[in-house]
Amino acid sequence: MDGSAPPGPEAPHQFDPRAQASGEPPASAGAAALEGRRKGLTEPQREAGLHAEGPLLVLAAAGSGKTRVITRRIASLIHRGVPPWSILALTFTNKAAGEMRERVASILLGDHIDASKMHEHRATRGLTVSTFHSLCARLLRRYAAEANIKGLTPEYSIYASADQTAAMKNVLATLGMDTKQWPPRSILATISNAKNELLDADAYAAQANDFYAKKIATIYSAYAAALRTANAIDFEDLLLFTERMLRTNETILSNCRDRWRYLLIDEYQDTNRAQFEIARLLAGDPLATGPNAGPGPGPGPNICVVGDPDQAIYGWRGADITNILDFEQRYPGARTIKLGENFRSTPAILGAADRLIKHNEQRKDKPLFTTRPGGTPLEVTITSDERKEAALVADWLGAARASAEKASQPGGAWKDCAVFYRTNALSRVLEEEFRAAGVPYIMARGTAFYEREEVRNALAYMRVVANQADTVSLLRIVNTPARGLSKATVDALRARANSEGEPLFEIMRRGRESALQPRTLKALDRFIETVDGWTGSGSFMGAGISGSLADLVDRVIRESGLQALYEKRASGSESDSDAERLENLDQLVTSAREFENEYDPTRDPALPGGDEDPFAEDVPPLLELLRAWLESVALVADADKVDPESGAVTLMTLHASKGLEFANVAVVGLEEGVLPHFRGNESEAMLEEERRLAFVGITRAMQRLHLTSAKYRQVRGVTERTIPSRFLEEIGRDDVRFSDQSDDYDTYRDDGYRDDTDQRSPAERSGRGTTITRGWTPGRPLGAPAPIASGGGNAAADSAREAFPPGCRVRHPQFGEGTIESIQAGQLVRAKVKFRTGTKTLVLEYARLRRID
DNA sequence: TAACAATTGGTTTTT
DNA sequence: CCAATTGTTA
């Protein structure tokens, strides 16, 4: 195609010929009318799509065609002559970004264009669709030098969770702090929270009052310093640094503002403080004065945000729902459009979702409605354990497919099916039972591959090639495979690096100064030579020479000795895991090859916009490719791996399901402690977020929905008694087909929701099978008493009284926190505990009581 | 020094 | 149950 970008077949004024002709779409839900309207757009959809200048808030209920509105709006802007490179759309996942880009192109060009060629087309060239994190990563690379952030060069590494932990452990070690008392993960959680609130180490220290906070402040600044020497930034830094860069550097900010005149943000309810500020800086703040002020007279900043407060599920990550709730105050004159009609789900599904979400008190009530007819009632099933639950789901999906096919409805293929769960641990049984039942499935775990030991090793090599200062990666590979550089040697070098404040690799180069054994020195020299061989002593890559990324990765895997290491292990033992490791290394090379084949520098948001073609240079330098590849690897999300054409059932967490839809959906594990998760039981706000999470899962379903709950569930290898989720009760029984398929005779009242205190499994009660003695096994937490002997009487009760004196606070996995009222002796020692929900009598041996005061 | 066995404690969710 | 760390042995 030539450069003149002919208008697509769907010019903006033709988006909805019917609506154009007749004004409001008909309210009746006749099949023909519905069909006609679904092809076009509803009035509010059309309005949002055509909105031109000034701030716009789209409050889009689940399934109301939100993505459609954004894509239409982008297409309509471009069609109206807005240059694509001046549009910036921010999505939640890379996957969503890719899809949006393609959909915009397909609206503009028609569906007949080869999708793989789409991105090359001029019509969308320079259009930026990206996640916040990718955008920030690119901006920081592009402007690293200019912004003059200490120690940050464009080669910087991105530290994701495992790297962060490793870095933190090193920091704690140098500070001489005990990791038992200062758990790296929880310190990191505190620091991330601070970063999400835009508090850097200094700002954090300034507001630290108590002992703990002051201690954290010390660790924070040491951690920040360690990352600087390593030329590394962590996930939260991506946002933090970008915000600071834009706020303090006028030239960079005006560069960005000059380029992006139109800003669109999806899933705005899940943005955190840092993201809010970045958006505000890019769009221009109408309420601010000075350099960050808005665009001056006119309709206001062209910022369009789309979201649904009922689907806010990332509060734990610092997301702040008030960003969307207060949008109209932040951007006066904002136009607000509400998309309330659901086009996705059957009335039964939508009704259940509505009844559930109504239980949230911190919520503006907004009715959910659909004009879709019919559909089957949703199903709720109680099974006896998680294995039966998984088997039931496998069966049900098979049946759902068959009936969809018979009725020639959508949903007749495996790819139309999905299973959601609260935590990843629940996927295991599902996998096993699906395999046994011959149901094809894929798991949306995008990061899993990159978390494998061998892959991480190879990537650590690549990161050192790109960024020799990267201490965490260097420490990982320096003696893997073993090359005679012992822990003692490395520790000594590290201590030196720390005291001199130099990157470890530099100290290693000057190994001669460190009084090492000749043998160790030789090993060290060899290692450095090997690395220098890949980088050409830092010159050939830096000179911008082109080459194949995959070839480089392959070379590194061989010459590092990783290949030989796993080959040796694979031939030595017949464990397939080592053979698998070799395959994974191959796959990594393949992934690098795919990346370089598909790499499109025109998508780099850090490139200047404008009408001149900044993309003339056709082959990107190898180092550039390597950086981009490592970055993409660091920023993959689980949801990125969802493949709608896979021909298999998709298994994923509820979080990952956001934004997707499937004809047939099962949500498993509707149990207290699982969904809602026990960690979410601590406050009303957290409980409401759990409820929204359930709501998100339910509203993914188009045709058929099945919610399941298992009476017993194995957690960490031990069977536990469960209580059905309160969410099931809240959904109620209208339009619900309920069935209790647990072969257990006790406990459930005939409404299906249980209230008893016998926590033994059927096997225990019948005296057969494995004895399950989970939890309060004496001697475990807090120096509990001697074992309760079988038939134990007073002795056991006495020691229990010692461990749980009346009045002490305890936590129960399902009931939450409570207070001990009394301990009763007997064959089985029981405790009377007062919980928020009422007083229960629990068998101490089986209830997992933990003292918490 | 490195590979292996024993022990311990513990992740909810993820860009 | 499992991974990650600590201790033990060739």
XYZ file of C-alpha atoms (C1' of nucleotides) in Angstrom, chain A residues 133 316-317 422 424 637-638 653 655 677 679 716, chain B residues 1-4 8-15:
24
model
C 5.577 -0.527 32.592
C -2.983 -4.834 47.199
C -0.644 -3.551 44.553
C -8.133 -17.824 43.274
C -2.223 -20.846 41.358
C 2.443 -11.248 32.286
C 0.531 -14.428 32.869
C -6.210 -17.169 38.073
C -6.773 -11.933 38.303
C -9.047 -15.605 50.560
C -5.787 -12.830 53.818
C 0.036 -28.055 51.449
C 34.778 -27.952 46.961
C 30.666 -29.836 45.295
C 27.023 -32.910 45.380
C 23.588 -34.840 48.219
C 12.327 -26.162 57.974
C 8.929 -23.009 57.163
C 5.327 -21.122 54.157
C 3.263 -17.085 48.404
C -2.817 -14.856 47.220
C -3.253 -12.254 43.615
C 1.232 -9.671 39.392
C 2.937 -5.268 36.024
